Coordinates of C-alpha atoms and ligand atoms in Angstrom, one line a residue:
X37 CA -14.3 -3.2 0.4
X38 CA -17.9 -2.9 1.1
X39 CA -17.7 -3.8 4.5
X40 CA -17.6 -1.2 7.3
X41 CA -13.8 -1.0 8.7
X42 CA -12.6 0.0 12.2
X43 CA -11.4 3.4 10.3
X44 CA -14.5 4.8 10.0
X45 CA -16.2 4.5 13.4
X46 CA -16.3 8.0 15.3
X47 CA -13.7 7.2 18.2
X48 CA -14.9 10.1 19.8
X49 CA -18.6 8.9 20.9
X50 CA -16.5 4.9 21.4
X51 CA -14.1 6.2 24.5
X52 CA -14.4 3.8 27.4
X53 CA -16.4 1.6 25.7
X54 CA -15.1 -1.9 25.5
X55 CA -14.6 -3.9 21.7
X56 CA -14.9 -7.0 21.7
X57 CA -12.0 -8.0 18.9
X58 CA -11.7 -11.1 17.4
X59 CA -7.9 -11.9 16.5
X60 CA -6.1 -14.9 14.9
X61 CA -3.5 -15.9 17.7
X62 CA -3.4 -19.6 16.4
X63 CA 0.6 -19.5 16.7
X64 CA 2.7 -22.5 16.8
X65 CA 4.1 -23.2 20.3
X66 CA 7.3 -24.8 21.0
X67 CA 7.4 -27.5 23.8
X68 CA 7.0 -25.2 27.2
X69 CA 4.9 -23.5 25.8
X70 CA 6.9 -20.5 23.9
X71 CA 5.3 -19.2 21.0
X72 CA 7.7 -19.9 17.8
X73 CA 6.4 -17.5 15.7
X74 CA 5.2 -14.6 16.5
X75 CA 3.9 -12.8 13.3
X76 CA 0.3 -14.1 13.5
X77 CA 0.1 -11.3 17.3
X78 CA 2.2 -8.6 15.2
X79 CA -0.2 -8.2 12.6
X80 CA -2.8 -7.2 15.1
X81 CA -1.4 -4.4 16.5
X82 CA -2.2 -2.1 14.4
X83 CA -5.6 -2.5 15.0
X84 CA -4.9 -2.8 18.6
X85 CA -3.2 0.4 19.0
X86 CA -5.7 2.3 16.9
X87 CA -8.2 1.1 19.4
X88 CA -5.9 2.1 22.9
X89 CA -4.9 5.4 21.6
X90 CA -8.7 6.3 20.7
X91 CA -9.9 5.5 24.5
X92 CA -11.5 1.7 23.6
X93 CA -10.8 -1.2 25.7
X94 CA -9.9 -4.0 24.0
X95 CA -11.2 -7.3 24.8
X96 CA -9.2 -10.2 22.8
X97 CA -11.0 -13.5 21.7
X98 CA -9.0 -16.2 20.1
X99 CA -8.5 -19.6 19.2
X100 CA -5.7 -21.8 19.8
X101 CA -5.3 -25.3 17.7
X102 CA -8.1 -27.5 17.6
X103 CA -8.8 -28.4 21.3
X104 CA -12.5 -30.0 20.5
X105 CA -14.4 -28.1 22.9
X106 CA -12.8 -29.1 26.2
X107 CA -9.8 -27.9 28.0
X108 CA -6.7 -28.8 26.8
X109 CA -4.1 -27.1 28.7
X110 CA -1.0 -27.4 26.2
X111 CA -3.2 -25.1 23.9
X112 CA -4.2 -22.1 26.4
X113 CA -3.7 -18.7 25.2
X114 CA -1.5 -17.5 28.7
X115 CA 1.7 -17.9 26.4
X116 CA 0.2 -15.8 24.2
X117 CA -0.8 -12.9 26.8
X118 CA 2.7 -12.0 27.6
X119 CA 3.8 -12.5 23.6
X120 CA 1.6 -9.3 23.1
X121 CA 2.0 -7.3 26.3
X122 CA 6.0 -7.7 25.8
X123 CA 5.1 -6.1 21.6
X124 CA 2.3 -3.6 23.0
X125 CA 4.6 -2.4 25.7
X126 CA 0.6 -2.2 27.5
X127 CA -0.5 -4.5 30.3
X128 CA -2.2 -7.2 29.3
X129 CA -4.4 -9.6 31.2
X130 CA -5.4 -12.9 30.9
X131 CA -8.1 -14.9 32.3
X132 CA -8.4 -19.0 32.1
X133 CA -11.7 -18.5 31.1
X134 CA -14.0 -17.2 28.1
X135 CA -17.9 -17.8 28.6
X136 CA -18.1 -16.9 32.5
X137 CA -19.4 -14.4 34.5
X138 CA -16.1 -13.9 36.0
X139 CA -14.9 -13.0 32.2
X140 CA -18.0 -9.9 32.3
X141 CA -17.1 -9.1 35.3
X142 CA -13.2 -8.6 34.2
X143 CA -14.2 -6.7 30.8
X144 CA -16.3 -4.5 32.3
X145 CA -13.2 -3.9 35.2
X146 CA -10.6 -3.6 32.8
X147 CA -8.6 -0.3 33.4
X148 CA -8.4 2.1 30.4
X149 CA -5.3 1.8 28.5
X150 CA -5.2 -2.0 28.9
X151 CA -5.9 -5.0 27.4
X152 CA -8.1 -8.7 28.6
X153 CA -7.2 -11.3 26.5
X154 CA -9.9 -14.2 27.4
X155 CA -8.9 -17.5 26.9
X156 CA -8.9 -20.5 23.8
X157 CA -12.5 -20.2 22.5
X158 CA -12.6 -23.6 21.2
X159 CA -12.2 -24.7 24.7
X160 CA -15.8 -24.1 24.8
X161 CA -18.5 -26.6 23.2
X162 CA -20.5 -24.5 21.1
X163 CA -17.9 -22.5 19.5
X164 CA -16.9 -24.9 16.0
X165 CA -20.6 -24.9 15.9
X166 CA -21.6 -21.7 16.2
X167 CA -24.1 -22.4 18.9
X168 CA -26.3 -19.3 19.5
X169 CA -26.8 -18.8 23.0
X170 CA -22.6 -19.1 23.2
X171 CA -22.7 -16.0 20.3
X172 CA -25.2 -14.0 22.2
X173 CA -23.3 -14.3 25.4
X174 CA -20.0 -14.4 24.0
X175 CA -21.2 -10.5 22.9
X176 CA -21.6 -9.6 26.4
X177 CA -18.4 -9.3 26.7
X178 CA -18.0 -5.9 24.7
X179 CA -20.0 -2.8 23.5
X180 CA -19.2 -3.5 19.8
X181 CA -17.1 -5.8 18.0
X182 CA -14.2 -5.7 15.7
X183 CA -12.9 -8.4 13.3
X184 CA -9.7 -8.7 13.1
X185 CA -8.8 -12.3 12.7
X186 CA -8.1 -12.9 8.8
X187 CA -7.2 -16.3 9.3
X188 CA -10.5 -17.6 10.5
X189 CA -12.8 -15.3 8.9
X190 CA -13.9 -18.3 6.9
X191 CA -15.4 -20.0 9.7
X192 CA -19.1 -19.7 10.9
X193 CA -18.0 -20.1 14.3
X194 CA -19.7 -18.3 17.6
X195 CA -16.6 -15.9 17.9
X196 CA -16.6 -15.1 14.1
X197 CA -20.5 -15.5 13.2
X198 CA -22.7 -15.4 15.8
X199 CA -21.2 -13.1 18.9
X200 CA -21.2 -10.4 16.1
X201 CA -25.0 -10.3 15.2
X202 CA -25.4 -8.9 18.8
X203 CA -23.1 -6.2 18.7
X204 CA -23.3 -3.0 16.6
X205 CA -21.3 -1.6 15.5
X206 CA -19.2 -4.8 13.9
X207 CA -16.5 -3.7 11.7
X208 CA -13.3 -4.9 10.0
X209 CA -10.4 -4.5 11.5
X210 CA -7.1 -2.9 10.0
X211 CA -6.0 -6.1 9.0
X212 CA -9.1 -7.6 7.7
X213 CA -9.2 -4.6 6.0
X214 CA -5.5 -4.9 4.3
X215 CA -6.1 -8.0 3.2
X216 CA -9.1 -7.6 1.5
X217 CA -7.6 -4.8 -0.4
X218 CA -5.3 -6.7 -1.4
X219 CA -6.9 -9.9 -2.2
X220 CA -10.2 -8.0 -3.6
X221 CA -7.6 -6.2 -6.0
X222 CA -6.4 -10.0 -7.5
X223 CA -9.8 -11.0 -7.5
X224 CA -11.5 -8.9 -9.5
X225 CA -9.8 -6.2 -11.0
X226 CA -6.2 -7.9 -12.2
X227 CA -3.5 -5.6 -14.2
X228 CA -2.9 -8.4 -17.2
X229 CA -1.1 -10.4 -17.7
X230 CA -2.3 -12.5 -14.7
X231 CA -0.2 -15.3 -13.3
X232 CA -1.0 -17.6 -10.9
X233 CA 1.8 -20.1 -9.5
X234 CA 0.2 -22.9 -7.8
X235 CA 2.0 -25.6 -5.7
X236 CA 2.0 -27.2 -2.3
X237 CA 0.1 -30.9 -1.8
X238 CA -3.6 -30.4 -2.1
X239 CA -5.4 -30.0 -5.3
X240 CA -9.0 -30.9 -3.5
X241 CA -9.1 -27.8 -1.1
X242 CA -7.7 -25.8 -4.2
X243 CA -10.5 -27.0 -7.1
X244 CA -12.8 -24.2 -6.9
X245 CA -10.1 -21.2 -6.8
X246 CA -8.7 -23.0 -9.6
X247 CA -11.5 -23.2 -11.2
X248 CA -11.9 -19.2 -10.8
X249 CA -8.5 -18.6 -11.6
X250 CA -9.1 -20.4 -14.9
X251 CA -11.6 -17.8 -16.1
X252 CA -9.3 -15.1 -14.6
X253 CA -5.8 -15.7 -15.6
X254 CA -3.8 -15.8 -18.3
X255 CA -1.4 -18.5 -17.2
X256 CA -1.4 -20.7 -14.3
X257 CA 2.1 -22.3 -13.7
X258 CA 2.0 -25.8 -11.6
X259 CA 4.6 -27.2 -9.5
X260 CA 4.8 -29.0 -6.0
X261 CA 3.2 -32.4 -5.6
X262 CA -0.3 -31.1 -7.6
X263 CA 2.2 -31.3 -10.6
X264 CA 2.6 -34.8 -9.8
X265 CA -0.8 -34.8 -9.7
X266 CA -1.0 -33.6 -13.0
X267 CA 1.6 -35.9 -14.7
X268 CA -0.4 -38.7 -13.4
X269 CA -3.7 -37.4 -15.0
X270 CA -1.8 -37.1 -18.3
X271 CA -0.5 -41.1 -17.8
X272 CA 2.9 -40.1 -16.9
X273 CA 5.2 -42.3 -14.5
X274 CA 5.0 -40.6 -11.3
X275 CA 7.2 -42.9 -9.4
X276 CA 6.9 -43.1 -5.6
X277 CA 6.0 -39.0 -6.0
X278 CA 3.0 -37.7 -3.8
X279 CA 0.1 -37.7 -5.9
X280 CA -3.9 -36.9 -5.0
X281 CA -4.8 -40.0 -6.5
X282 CA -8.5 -39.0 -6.4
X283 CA -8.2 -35.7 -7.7
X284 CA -6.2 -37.1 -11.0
X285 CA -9.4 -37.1 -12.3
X286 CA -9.6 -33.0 -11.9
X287 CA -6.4 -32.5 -12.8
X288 CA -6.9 -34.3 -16.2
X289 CA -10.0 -32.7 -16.7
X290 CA -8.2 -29.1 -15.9
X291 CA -6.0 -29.8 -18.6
X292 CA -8.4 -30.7 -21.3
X293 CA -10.3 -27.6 -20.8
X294 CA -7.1 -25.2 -20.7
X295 CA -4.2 -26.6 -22.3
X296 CA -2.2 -23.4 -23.3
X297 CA -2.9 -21.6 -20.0
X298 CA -2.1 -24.6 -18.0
X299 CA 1.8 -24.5 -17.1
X300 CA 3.4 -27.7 -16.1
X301 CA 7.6 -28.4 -15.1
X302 CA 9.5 -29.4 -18.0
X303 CA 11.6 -30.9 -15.7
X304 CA 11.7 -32.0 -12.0
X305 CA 14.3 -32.5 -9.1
X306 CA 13.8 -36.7 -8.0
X307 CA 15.2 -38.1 -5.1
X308 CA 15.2 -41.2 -2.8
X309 CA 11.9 -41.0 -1.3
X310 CA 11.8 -39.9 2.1
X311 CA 15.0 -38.7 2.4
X312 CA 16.4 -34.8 1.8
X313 CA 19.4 -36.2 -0.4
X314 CA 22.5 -35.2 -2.4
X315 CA 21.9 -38.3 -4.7
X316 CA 19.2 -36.3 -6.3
X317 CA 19.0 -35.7 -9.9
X318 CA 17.4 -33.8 -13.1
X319 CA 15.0 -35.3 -14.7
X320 CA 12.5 -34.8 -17.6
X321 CA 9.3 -34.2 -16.5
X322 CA 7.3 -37.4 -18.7
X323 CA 10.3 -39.9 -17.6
X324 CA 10.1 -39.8 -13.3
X325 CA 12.3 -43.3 -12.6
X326 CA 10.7 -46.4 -10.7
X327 CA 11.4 -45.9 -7.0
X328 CA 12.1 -42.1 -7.2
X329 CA 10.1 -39.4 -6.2
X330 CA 9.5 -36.0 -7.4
X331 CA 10.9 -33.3 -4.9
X332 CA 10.7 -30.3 -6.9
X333 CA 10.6 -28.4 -10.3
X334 CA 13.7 -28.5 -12.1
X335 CA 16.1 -25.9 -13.8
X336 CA 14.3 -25.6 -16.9
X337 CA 10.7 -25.0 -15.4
X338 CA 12.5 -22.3 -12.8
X339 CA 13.6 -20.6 -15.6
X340 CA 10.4 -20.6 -17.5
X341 CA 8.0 -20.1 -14.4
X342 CA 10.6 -17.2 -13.1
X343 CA 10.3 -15.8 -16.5
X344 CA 6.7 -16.2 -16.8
X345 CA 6.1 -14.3 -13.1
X346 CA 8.4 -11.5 -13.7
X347 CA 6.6 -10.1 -16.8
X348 CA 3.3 -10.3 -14.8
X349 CA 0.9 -7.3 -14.0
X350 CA -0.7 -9.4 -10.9
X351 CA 0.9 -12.5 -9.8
X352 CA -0.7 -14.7 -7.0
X353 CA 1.4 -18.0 -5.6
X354 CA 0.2 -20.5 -3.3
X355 CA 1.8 -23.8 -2.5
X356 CA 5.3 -24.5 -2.8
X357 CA 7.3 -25.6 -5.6
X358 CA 8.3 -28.8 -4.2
X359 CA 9.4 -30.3 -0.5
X360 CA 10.7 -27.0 0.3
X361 CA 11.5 -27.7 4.2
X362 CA 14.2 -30.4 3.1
X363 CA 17.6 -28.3 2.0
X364 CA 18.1 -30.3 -1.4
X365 CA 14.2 -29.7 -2.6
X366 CA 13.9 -25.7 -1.3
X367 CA 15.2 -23.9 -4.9
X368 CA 12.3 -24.2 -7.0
X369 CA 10.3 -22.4 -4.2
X370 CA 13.2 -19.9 -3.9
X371 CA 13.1 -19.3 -7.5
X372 CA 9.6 -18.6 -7.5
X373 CA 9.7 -16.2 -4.3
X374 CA 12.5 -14.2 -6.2
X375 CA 10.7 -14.1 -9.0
X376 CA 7.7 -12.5 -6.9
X377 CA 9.8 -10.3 -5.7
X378 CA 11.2 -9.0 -9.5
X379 CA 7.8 -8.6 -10.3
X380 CA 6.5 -6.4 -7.9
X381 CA 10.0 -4.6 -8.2
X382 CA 8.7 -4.1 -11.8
X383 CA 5.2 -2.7 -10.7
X384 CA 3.4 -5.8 -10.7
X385 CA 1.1 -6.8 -8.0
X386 CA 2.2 -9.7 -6.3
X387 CA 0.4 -11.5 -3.5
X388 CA 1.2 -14.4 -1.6
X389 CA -1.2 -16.6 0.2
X390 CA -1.3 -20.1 1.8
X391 CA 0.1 -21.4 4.8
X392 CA 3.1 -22.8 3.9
X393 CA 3.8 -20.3 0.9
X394 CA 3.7 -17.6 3.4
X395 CA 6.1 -19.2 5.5
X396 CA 8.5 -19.8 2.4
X397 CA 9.1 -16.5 1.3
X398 CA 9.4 -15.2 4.9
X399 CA 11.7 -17.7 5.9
X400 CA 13.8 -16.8 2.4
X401 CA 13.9 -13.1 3.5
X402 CA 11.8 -11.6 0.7
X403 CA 8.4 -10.7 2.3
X404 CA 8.6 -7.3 2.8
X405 CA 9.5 -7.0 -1.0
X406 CA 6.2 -8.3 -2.4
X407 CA 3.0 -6.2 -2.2
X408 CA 1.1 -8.4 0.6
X409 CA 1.5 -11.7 2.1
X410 CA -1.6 -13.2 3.1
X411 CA -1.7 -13.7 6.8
X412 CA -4.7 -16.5 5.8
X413 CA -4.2 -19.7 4.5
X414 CA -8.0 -21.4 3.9
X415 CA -9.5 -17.4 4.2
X416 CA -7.5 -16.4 1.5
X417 CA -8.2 -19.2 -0.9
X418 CA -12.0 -18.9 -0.7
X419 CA -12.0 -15.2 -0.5
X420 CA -10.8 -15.6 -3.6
X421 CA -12.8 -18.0 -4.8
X422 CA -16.2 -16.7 -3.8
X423 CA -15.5 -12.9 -3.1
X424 CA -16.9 -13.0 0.5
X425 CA -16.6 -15.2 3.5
X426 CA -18.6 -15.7 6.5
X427 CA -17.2 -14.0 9.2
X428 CA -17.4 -10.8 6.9
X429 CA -21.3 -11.2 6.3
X430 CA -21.1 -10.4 9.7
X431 CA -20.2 -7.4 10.1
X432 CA -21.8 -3.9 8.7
X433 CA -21.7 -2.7 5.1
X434 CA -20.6 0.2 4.6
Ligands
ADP90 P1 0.1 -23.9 1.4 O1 0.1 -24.0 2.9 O2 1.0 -22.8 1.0 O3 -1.3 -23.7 0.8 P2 0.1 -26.7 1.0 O4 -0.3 -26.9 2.4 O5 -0.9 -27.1 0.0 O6 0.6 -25.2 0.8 O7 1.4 -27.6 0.7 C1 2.6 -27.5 1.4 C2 3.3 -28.8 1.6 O8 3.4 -29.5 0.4 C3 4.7 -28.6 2.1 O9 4.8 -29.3 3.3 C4 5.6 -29.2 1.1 O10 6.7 -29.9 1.6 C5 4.7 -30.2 0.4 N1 5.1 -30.5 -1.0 C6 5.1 -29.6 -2.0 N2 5.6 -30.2 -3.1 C7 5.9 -31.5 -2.8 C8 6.4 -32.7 -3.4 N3 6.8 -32.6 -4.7 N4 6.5 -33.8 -2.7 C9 6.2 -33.9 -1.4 N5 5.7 -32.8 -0.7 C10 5.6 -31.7 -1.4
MG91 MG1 -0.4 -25.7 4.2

């Protein structure tokens, strides 16, 4: 990584000093307000302990959902506040406000030894875009500044991009650090063969990392509705299936240009449409009936794609297999989580990015048993795509 990370700051000239962290606490909330999942605040506190132990006082900035610049009190941070001060075991405070004086005023009060978490920054205006005076005074609010907030290091936004620019030093923290290792190491130095298993419902936000990937990677397997997507480009019936219809295009032009390293499902899992059904059935891949829909890959291309990902040196998989939350449509993504797993049990590398790919292989159990799970969805697709991101040209090289 060529970007300085919290790690190598002398702690010992920091103590007292108060850093200004950027953290990803965009966590779904349950109605009430309870935060459902939790793992988005774990992942920080490494970073945050690092910090407490060395002296620093931490000052949290975050965004919650996409409140458009006003206040929207279902998405305050408060839930969040007592999320982390219950993990930390350390006192946390909040304050109902980010761009005040009353928010200086708390920072510079805050006790050693505990935390100010201030609240949702895209409550304010200029925050989405990256207004400058909201950066500069944004930066008021600590003596340096650390990144740790993966998720929306691809946005120039005033907490990511500009608050930054007035604080030195500004430095990766130990997340944004782990997943750069990790995503870095896919990027550009893969062990071979590299396989990429790509799924989930969007070919458009994935055209450029496929594009990468296609000068990168031995094979690229393709399941989920971009198979569909796929099919269609090829003149297939696709049924009622969910296809990109303006991306078939791409997908046929993908296809042209790679055929052997281009991977599609022999065969596919159709169903009613709409409904998570036991009257689904096997079919081939080029015959999808009138009326049905394409839920997931089949038998045959879980066996291939599992066989495929379990002789890889690097594997990467975003998007699931198929329609992975309904019961009758979750194996294909199974298959491929477990063949992630066999991989890196076999000394492969095997990453996992993407929202909903993330959530797959936790909710099957098998996280801890690949070699990283992306904590980014967008960040981690044009990391690596493009090898850098905004929020990270930022902060200090090293
Ligand atoms: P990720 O968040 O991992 O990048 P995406 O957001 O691109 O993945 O796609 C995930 C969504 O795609 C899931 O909600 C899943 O149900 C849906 N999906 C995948 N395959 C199909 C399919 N064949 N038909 C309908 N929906 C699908
Ligand atoms: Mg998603």
């Amino acid at each position: 990584m060529n970007k300085r990370s919290v790690r190598s700051l002398d702690m010992s000239g920091l103590v007292g000093q108060r850093a200004l962290v950027r953290v990803d606490y965009n966590v779904p909330l349950e109605e009430g307000g309870r935060v459902a999942d939790a793992a988005r605040i774990e992942a920080t506190l490494p970073t945050l302990r690092l910090l407490l132990g060395a002296g620093i006082r931490p000052i949290l900035l975050s965004h919650l959902g996409r409140p458009g610049g006003r206040i929207v009190p279902e998405e305050s941070l408060r839930p969040v506040a007592a999320v982390l001060q219950e993990l930390l075991g350390t006192p946390v405070h909040f304050l109902a406000s980010t761009d005040t004086d009353l928010a200086l005023e708390t920072s510079l009060g805050l006790p050693e030894g505990e935390l100010l978490l201030l609240e949702n920054t895209r409550f304010l205006p200029g925050e989405t875009t990256n207004d400058e005076a909201l950066g500069a005074r944004l930066a008021r609010m600590g003596d340096f500044y650390v990144n740790d907030a993966f998720g929306t290091t691809h946005r120039a936004h005033a907490s990511v991009v500009g608050a930054p620019a007035h604080l030195k030093p500004a430095v990766a923290g130990l997340l944004v650090e782990a997943e750069l290792d990790a995503l870095e190491r896919v990027r550009s130095a893969p062990d071979r063969p590299f396989v990429v298993a790509f799924g989930g419902a969007k070919i458009r936000d994935k055209i450029q990392l496929m594009e990468a990937f296609l000068a990168s990677a031995e094979t690229i397997l393709i399941g989920g509705a971009m198979a569909n997507t796929f099919l269609a480009g090829m003149g297939r019936p696709v049924g009622e299936s969910l296809v990109e219809y303006d991306a078939v295009e791409v997908a046929a032009d993908f296809l042209a240009r790679a055929p052997e390293r281009l991977v599609l499902p022999a065969d596919l899992v159709v169903g009613v449409p709409g409904r998570d059904s036991n009257d689904s059935r096997i079919v081939p891949a080029d015959a999808i009936p009138d009326g049905m829909a394409a839920y997931d890959i089949g038998p045959q291309a879980r066996e291939r794609f599992s066989d495929t990902i379990a002789r890889a040196g690097t594997f990467f998989w975003n998007g699931p297999m198929g329609w992975f939350e309904a019961a009758g449509y979750a194996e294909g993504t199974r298959a491929v989580a477990r063949a992630a797993v066999a991989a890196a049990e076999s000394g492969a590398f095997a990453v996992v990015g993407g929202g909903d790919s993330a959530r797959a292989i936790r909710e099957a159990g098998l996280a801890d048993r690949v070699s990283h799970v992306s904590t980014g969805g967008g960040a981690s697709l044009e990391y690596l795509a493009h090898g850098t991101l905004p929020g990270l040209e930022a902060l200090d090289d090293t």
